[in-house]
Short mmCIF file of C-alpha atoms and ligand atoms in Angstrom, two decimals:
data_model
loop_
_atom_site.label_atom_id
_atom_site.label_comp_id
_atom_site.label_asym_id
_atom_site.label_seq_id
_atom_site.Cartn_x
_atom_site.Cartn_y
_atom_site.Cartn_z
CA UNK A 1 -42.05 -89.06 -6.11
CA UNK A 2 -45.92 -88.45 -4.86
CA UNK A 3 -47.65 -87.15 -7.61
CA UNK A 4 -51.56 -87.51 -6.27
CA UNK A 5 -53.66 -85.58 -4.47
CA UNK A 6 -52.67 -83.17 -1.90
CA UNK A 7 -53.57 -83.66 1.83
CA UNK A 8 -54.66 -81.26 3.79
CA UNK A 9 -55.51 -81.50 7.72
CA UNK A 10 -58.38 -80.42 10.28
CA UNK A 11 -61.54 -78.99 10.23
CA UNK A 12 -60.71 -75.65 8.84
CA UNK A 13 -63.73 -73.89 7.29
CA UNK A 14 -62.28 -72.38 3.95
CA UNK A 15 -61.06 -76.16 3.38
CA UNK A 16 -64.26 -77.60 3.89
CA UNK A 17 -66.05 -74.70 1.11
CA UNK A 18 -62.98 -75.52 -0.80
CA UNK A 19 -63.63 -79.54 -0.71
CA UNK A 20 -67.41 -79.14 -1.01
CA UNK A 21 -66.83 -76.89 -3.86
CA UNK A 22 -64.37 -79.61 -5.59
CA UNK A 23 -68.04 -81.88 -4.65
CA UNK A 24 -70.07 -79.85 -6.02
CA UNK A 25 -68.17 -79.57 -9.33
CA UNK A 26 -68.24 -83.52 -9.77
CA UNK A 27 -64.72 -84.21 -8.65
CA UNK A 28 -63.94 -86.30 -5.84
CA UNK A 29 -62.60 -85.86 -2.46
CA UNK A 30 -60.99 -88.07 0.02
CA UNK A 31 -62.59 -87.91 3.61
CA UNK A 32 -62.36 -89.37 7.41
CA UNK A 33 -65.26 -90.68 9.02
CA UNK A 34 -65.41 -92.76 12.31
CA UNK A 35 -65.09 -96.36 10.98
CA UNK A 36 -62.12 -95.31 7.51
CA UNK A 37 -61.34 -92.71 5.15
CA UNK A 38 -63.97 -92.48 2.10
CA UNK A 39 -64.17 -91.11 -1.57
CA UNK A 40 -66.62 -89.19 -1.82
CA UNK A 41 -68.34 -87.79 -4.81
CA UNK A 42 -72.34 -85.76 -5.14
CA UNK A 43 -74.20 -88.76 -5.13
CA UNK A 44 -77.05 -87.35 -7.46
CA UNK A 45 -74.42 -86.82 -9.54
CA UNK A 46 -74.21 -90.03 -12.05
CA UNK A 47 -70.78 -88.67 -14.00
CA UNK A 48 -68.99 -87.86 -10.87
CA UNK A 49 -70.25 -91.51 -9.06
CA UNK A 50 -68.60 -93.02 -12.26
CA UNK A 51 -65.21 -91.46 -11.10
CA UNK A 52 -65.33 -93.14 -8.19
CA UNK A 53 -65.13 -96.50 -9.64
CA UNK A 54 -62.70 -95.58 -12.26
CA UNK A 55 -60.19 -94.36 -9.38
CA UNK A 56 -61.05 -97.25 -7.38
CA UNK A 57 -60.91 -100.06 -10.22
CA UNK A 58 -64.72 -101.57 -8.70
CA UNK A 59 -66.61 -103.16 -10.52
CA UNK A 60 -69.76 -101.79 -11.13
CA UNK A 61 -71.55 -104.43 -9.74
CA UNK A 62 -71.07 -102.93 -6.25
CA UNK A 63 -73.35 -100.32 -4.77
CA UNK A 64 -72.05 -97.54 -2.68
CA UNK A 65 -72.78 -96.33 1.02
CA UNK A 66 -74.84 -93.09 0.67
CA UNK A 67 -73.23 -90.48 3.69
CA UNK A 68 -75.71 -88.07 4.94
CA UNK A 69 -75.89 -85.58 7.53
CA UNK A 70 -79.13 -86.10 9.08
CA UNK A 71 -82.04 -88.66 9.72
CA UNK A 72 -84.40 -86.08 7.38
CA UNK A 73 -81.44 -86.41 4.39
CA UNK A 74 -81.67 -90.25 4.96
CA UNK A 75 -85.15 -89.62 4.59
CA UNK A 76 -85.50 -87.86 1.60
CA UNK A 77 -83.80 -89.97 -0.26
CA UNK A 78 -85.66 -93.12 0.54
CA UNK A 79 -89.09 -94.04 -1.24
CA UNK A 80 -89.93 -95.78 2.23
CA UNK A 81 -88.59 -94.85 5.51
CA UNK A 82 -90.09 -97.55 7.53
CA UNK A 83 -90.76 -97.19 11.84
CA UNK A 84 -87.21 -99.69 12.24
CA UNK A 85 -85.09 -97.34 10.24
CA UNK A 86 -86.62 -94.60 12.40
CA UNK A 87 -85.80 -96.63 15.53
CA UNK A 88 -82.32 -97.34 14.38
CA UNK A 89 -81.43 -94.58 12.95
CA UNK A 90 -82.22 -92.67 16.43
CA UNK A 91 -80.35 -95.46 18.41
CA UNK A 92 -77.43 -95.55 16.86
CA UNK A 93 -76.43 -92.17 14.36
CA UNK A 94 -74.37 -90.83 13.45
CA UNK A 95 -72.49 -93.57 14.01
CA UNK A 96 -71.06 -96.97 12.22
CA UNK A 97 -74.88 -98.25 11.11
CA UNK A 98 -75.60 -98.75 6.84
CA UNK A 99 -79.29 -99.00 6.81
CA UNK A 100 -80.42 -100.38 3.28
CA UNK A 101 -84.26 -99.45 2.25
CA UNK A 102 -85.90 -98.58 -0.68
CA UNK A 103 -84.60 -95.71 -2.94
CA UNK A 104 -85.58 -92.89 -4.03
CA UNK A 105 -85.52 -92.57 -8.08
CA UNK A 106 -83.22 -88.97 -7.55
CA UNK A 107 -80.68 -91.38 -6.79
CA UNK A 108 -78.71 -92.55 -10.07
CA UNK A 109 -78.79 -96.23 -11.24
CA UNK A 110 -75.25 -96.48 -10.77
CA UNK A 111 -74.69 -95.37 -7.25
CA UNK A 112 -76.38 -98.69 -6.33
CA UNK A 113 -75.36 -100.86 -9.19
CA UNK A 114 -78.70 -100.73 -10.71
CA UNK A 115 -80.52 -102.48 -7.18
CA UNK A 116 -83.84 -101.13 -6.06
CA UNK A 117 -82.44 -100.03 -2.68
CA UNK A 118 -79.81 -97.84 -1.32
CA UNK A 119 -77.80 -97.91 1.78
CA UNK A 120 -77.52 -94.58 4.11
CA UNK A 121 -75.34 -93.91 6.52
CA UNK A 122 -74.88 -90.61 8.97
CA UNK A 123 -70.73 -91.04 9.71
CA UNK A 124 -69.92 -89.69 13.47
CA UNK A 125 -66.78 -87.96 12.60
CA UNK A 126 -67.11 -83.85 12.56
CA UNK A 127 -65.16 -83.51 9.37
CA UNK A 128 -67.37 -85.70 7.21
CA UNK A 129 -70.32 -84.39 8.51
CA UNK A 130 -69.14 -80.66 7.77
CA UNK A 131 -68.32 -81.55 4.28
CA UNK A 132 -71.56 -82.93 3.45
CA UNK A 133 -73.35 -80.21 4.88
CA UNK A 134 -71.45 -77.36 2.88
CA UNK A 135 -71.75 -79.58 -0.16
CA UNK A 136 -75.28 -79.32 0.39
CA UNK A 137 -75.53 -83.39 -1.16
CA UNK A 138 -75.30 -86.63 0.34
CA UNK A 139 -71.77 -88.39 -0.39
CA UNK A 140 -71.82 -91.54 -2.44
CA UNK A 141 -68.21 -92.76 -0.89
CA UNK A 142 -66.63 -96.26 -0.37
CA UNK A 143 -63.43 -96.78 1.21
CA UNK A 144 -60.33 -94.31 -0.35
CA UNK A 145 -58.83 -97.40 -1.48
CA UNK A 146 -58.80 -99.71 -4.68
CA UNK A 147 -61.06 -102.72 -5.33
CA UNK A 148 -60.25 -105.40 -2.65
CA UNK A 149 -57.29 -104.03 -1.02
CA UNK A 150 -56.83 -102.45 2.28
CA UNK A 151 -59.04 -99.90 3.28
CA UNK A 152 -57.41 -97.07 5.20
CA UNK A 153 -57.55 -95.41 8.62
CA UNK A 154 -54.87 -92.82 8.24
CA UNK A 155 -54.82 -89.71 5.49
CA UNK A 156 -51.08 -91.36 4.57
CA UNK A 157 -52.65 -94.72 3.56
CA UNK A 158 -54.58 -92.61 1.28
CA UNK A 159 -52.29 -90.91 -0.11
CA UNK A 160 -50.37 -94.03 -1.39
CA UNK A 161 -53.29 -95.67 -2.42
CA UNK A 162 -54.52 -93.10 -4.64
CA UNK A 163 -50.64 -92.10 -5.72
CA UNK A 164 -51.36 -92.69 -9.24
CA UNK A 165 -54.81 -90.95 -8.87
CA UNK A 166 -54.97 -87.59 -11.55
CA UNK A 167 -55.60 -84.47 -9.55
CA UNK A 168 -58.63 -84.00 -12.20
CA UNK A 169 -60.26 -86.83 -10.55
CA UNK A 170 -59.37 -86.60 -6.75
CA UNK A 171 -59.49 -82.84 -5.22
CA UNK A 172 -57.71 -83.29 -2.04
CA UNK A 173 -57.84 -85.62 0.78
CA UNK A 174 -58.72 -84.41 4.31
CA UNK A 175 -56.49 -85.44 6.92
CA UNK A 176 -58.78 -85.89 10.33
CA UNK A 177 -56.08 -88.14 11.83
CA UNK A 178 -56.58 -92.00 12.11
CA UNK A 179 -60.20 -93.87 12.24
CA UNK A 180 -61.50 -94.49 15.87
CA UNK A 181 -63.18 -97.30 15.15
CA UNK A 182 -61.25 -98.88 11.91
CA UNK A 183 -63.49 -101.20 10.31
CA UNK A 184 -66.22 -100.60 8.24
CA UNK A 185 -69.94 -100.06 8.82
CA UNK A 186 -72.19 -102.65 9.64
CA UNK A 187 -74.51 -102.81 7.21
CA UNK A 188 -78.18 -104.03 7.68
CA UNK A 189 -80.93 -104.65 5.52
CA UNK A 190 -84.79 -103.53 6.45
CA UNK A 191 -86.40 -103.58 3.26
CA UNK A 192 -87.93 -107.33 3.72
CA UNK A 193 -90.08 -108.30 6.81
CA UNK A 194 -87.32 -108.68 9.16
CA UNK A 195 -83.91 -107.41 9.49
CA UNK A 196 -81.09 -108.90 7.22
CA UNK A 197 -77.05 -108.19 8.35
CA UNK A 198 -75.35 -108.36 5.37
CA UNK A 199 -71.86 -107.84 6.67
CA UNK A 200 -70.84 -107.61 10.25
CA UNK A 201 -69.01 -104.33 10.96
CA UNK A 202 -69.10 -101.43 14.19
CA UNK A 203 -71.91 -101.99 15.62
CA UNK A 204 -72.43 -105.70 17.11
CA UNK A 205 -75.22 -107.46 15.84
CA UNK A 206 -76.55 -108.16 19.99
CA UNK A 207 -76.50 -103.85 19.97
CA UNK A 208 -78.42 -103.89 16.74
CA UNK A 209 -81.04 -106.72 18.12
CA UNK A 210 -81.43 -104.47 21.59
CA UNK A 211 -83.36 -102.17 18.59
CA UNK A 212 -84.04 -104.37 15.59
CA UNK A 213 -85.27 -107.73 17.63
CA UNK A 214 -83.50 -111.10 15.97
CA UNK A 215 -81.18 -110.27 12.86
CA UNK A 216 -80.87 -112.81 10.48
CA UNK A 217 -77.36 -113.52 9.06
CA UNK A 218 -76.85 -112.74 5.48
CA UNK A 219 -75.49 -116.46 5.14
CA UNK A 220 -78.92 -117.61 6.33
CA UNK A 221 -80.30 -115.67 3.12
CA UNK A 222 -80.21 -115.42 -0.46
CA UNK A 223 -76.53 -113.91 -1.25
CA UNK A 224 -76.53 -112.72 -4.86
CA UNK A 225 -73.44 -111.03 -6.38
CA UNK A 226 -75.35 -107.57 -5.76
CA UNK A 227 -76.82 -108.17 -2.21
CA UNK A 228 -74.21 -107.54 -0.31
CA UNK A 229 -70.67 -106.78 -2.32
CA UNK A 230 -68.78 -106.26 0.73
CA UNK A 231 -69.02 -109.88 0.78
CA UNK A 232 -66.58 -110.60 -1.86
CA UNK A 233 -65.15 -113.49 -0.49
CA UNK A 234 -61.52 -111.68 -1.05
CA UNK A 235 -61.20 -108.45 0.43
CA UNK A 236 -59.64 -106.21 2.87
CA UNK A 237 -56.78 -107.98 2.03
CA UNK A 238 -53.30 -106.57 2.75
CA UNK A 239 -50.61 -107.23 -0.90
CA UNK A 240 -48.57 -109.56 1.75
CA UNK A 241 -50.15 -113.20 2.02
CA UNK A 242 -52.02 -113.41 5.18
CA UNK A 243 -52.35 -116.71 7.49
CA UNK A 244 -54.26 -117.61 9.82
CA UNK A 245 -52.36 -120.34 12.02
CA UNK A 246 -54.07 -122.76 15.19
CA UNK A 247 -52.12 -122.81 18.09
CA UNK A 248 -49.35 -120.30 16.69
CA UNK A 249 -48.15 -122.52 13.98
CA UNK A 250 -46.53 -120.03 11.70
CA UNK A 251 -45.40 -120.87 8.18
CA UNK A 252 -41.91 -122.81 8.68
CA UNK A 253 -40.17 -120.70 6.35
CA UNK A 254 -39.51 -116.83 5.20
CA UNK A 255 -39.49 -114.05 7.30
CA UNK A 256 -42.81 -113.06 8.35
CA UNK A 257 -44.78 -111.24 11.47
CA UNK A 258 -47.16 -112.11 14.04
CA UNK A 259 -50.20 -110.40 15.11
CA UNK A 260 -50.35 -112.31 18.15
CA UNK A 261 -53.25 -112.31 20.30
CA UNK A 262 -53.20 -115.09 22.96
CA UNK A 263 -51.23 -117.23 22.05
CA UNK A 264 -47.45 -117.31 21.36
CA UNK A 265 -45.42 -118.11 17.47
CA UNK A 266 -44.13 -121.64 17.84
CA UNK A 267 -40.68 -119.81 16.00
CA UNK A 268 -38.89 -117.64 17.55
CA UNK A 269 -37.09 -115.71 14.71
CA UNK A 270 -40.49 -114.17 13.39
CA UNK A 271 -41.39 -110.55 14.24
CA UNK A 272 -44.38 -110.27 17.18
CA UNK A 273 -46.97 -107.47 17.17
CA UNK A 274 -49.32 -107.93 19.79
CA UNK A 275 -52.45 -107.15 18.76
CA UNK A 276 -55.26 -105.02 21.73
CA UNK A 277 -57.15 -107.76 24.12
CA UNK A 278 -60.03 -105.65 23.91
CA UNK A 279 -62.35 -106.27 20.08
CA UNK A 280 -63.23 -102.48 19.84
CA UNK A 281 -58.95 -101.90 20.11
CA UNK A 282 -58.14 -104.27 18.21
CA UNK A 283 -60.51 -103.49 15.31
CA UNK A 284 -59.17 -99.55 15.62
CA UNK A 285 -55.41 -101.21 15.13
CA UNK A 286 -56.60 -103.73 12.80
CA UNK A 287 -55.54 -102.32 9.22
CA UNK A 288 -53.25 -100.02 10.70
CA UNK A 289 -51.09 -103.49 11.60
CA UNK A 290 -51.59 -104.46 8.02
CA UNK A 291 -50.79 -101.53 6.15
CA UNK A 292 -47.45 -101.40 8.42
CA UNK A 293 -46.55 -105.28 7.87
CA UNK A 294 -46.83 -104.18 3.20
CA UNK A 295 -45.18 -101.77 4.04
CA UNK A 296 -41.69 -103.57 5.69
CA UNK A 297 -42.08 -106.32 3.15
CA UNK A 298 -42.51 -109.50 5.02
CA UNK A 299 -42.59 -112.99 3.46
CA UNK A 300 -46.14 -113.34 5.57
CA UNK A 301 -48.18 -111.40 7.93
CA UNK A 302 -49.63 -114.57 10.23
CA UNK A 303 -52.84 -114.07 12.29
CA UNK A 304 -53.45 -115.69 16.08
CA UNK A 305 -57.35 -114.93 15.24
CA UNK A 306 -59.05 -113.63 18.44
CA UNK A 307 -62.17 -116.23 19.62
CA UNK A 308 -65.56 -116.44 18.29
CA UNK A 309 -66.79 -113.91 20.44
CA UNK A 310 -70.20 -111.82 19.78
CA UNK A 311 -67.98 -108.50 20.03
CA UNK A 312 -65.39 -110.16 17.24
CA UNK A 313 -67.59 -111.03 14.23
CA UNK A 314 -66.59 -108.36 12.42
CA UNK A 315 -63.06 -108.23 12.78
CA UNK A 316 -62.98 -112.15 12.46
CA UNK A 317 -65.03 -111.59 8.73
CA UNK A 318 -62.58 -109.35 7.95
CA UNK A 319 -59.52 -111.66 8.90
CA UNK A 320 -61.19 -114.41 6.84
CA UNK A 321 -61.74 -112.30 4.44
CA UNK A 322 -57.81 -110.75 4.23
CA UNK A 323 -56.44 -114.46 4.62
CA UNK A 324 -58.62 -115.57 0.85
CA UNK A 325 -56.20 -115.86 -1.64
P1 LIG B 1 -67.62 -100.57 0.90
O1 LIG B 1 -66.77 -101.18 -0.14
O2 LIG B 1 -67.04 -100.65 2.26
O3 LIG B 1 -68.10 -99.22 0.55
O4 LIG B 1 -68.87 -101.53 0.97
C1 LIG B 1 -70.16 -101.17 0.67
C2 LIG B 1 -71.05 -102.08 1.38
O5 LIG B 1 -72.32 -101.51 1.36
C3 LIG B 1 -71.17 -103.43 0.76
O6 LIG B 1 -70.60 -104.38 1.57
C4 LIG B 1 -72.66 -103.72 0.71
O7 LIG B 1 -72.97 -104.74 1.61
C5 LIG B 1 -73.29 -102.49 1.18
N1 LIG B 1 -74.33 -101.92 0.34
C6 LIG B 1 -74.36 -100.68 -0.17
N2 LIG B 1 -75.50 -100.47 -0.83
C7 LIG B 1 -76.21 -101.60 -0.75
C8 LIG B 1 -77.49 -102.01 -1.25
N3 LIG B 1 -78.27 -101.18 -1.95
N4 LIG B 1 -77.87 -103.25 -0.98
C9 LIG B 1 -77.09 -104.08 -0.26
N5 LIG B 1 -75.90 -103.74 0.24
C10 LIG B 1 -75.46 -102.52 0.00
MG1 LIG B 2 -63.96 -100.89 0.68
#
């Protein structure tokens, strides 16, 4: 039996006062946005940030996205708010851009694991954007899942992730139907002389250097354990051992599934999912596929990874990433 949080759907007013109340108060509250559900907790609120990684079981060690409703939020809380974030921020919110800069001191120590700098992010999904506003605070909020599993793009996937979450700690979850994009934010670094992506995510790095001019890859720099956390090298990962086969050469035994994209499963007695042709469908299906193949218990989910593409950084990162044992 479901004993978690309730969920609640659309973009009903009295919900929202009711969730930005639960905010205000220090509890938590699960959200949509555009790239997958967050938990979201006052993020000048040190006590109620601590909840977050309790539910979540992250280590500390891992700073948080910031959400905020407008460029002037972002603003406020940054101690510099340099001509690029301008620029960027412009170009591309709300939408799936992290934009890491200096902080402001209002912003607890542990929202960004102790680091100098914060990332912000304005969310392009009508829901998140109302909650934050009634709240009156920006939303400290990671994915609405726990530490290195799947994040979700669906209220449900909430819902069982957070199952054994106390209703003390989690208010409600908002139900604003599945993620339209489906994999996280990119998340870009402008607080040294040039522009830093520290993990690959909705918006392509060639749309961020139409703005930013040449982005270095985070590989290219210094990657300390509190740079860039998304970067665990295990993450994202579904509970069901994840492959990622040349030429459709699928483990020989068990009964597992194929996310095909080009090419075909050299066995035939595996089940075949194929996967969108297209990178910004496939990355909206992406964890949907993998929540699905948990769920009916396969032996192994196996992986025809899509080609090494500009437009498929991200959701190749993230396939890496799933397939790390
Ligand atoms: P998530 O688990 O999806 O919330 O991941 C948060 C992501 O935000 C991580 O991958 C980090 O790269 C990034 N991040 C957040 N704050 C910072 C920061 N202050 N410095 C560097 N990266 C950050
Ligand atoms: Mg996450």
């Amino acid at each position: 039996m479901f004993s978690g949080p309730s969920v609640f759907s659309g973009l009903d007013p009295s919900l929202i006062e009711r969730a930005a109340t639960f905010i205000r108060s220090g509890r938590l509250v699960a959200f949509p946005t555009e790239t997958v559900y967050g938990l979201g907790a006052n993020a000048l609120d040190a006590e109620a940030v601590a909840r977050i990684y309790s539910v979540k079981g992250r280590p500390p060690s891992s700073p948080l996205i910031v959400h905020v409703a407008s460029i002037e939020m972002a603003e406020s809380l940054a101690a510099e708010w340099p001509p690029l974030a301008d620029r960027l921020a412009q170009k591309f919110w709300p939408g799936p851009l992290t934009l890491v800069v200096k902080k402001q001191a209002a912003i607890p120590a542990i929202v960004t694991a102790n680091l100098a700098t914060v990332g912000l992010r304005m969310p392009a999904h009508p829901i998140a954007l109302a909650l934050i506003q009634a709240a009156g605070v920006p939303l400290a909020a990671p994915s609405a899942n726990r530490f290195t599993e799947l994040s979700p793009t669906t209220a449900d996937h909430v819902r069982r992730s957070l199952a054994s979450s106390s209703s003390s700690e989690v208010g409600l979850i908002l139900d604003g139907g599945p993620c339209q994009v489906g994999i996280e934010s990119t998340v870009l670094s402008i607080v040294g002389p040039g522009a830093v992506l520290l993990r690959p995510g909705g918006i392509s790095r060639s749309e961020l250097e139409s703005v930013a001019g040449p982005v270095a890859a985070a590989q290219e720099v210094q990657a300390g354990p509190h740079l860039a956390p998304g970067m665990h090298p295990r993450h994202y990962s579904p509970r069901t051992s994840l492959y990622l086969p040349e030429n459709g050469n699928v483990p020989e035994r068990g009964h597992g599934i194929y996310l095909q994209y080009r090419c075909p499963a050299h066995r035939a007695d595996v089940a075949i999912r194929q996967m969108p042709l297209s990178a910004v469908e496939y990355a909206a299906a992406l964890y949907d596929a993998l929540h699905q193949a948990d769920e009916e218990n396969y032996d192994w989910i196996a992986v025809d990874l899509p080609p090494d593409g500009a437009e498929w950084e991200a959701v190749r990162d993230r396939l890496k990433r799933a397939a790390t044992k």
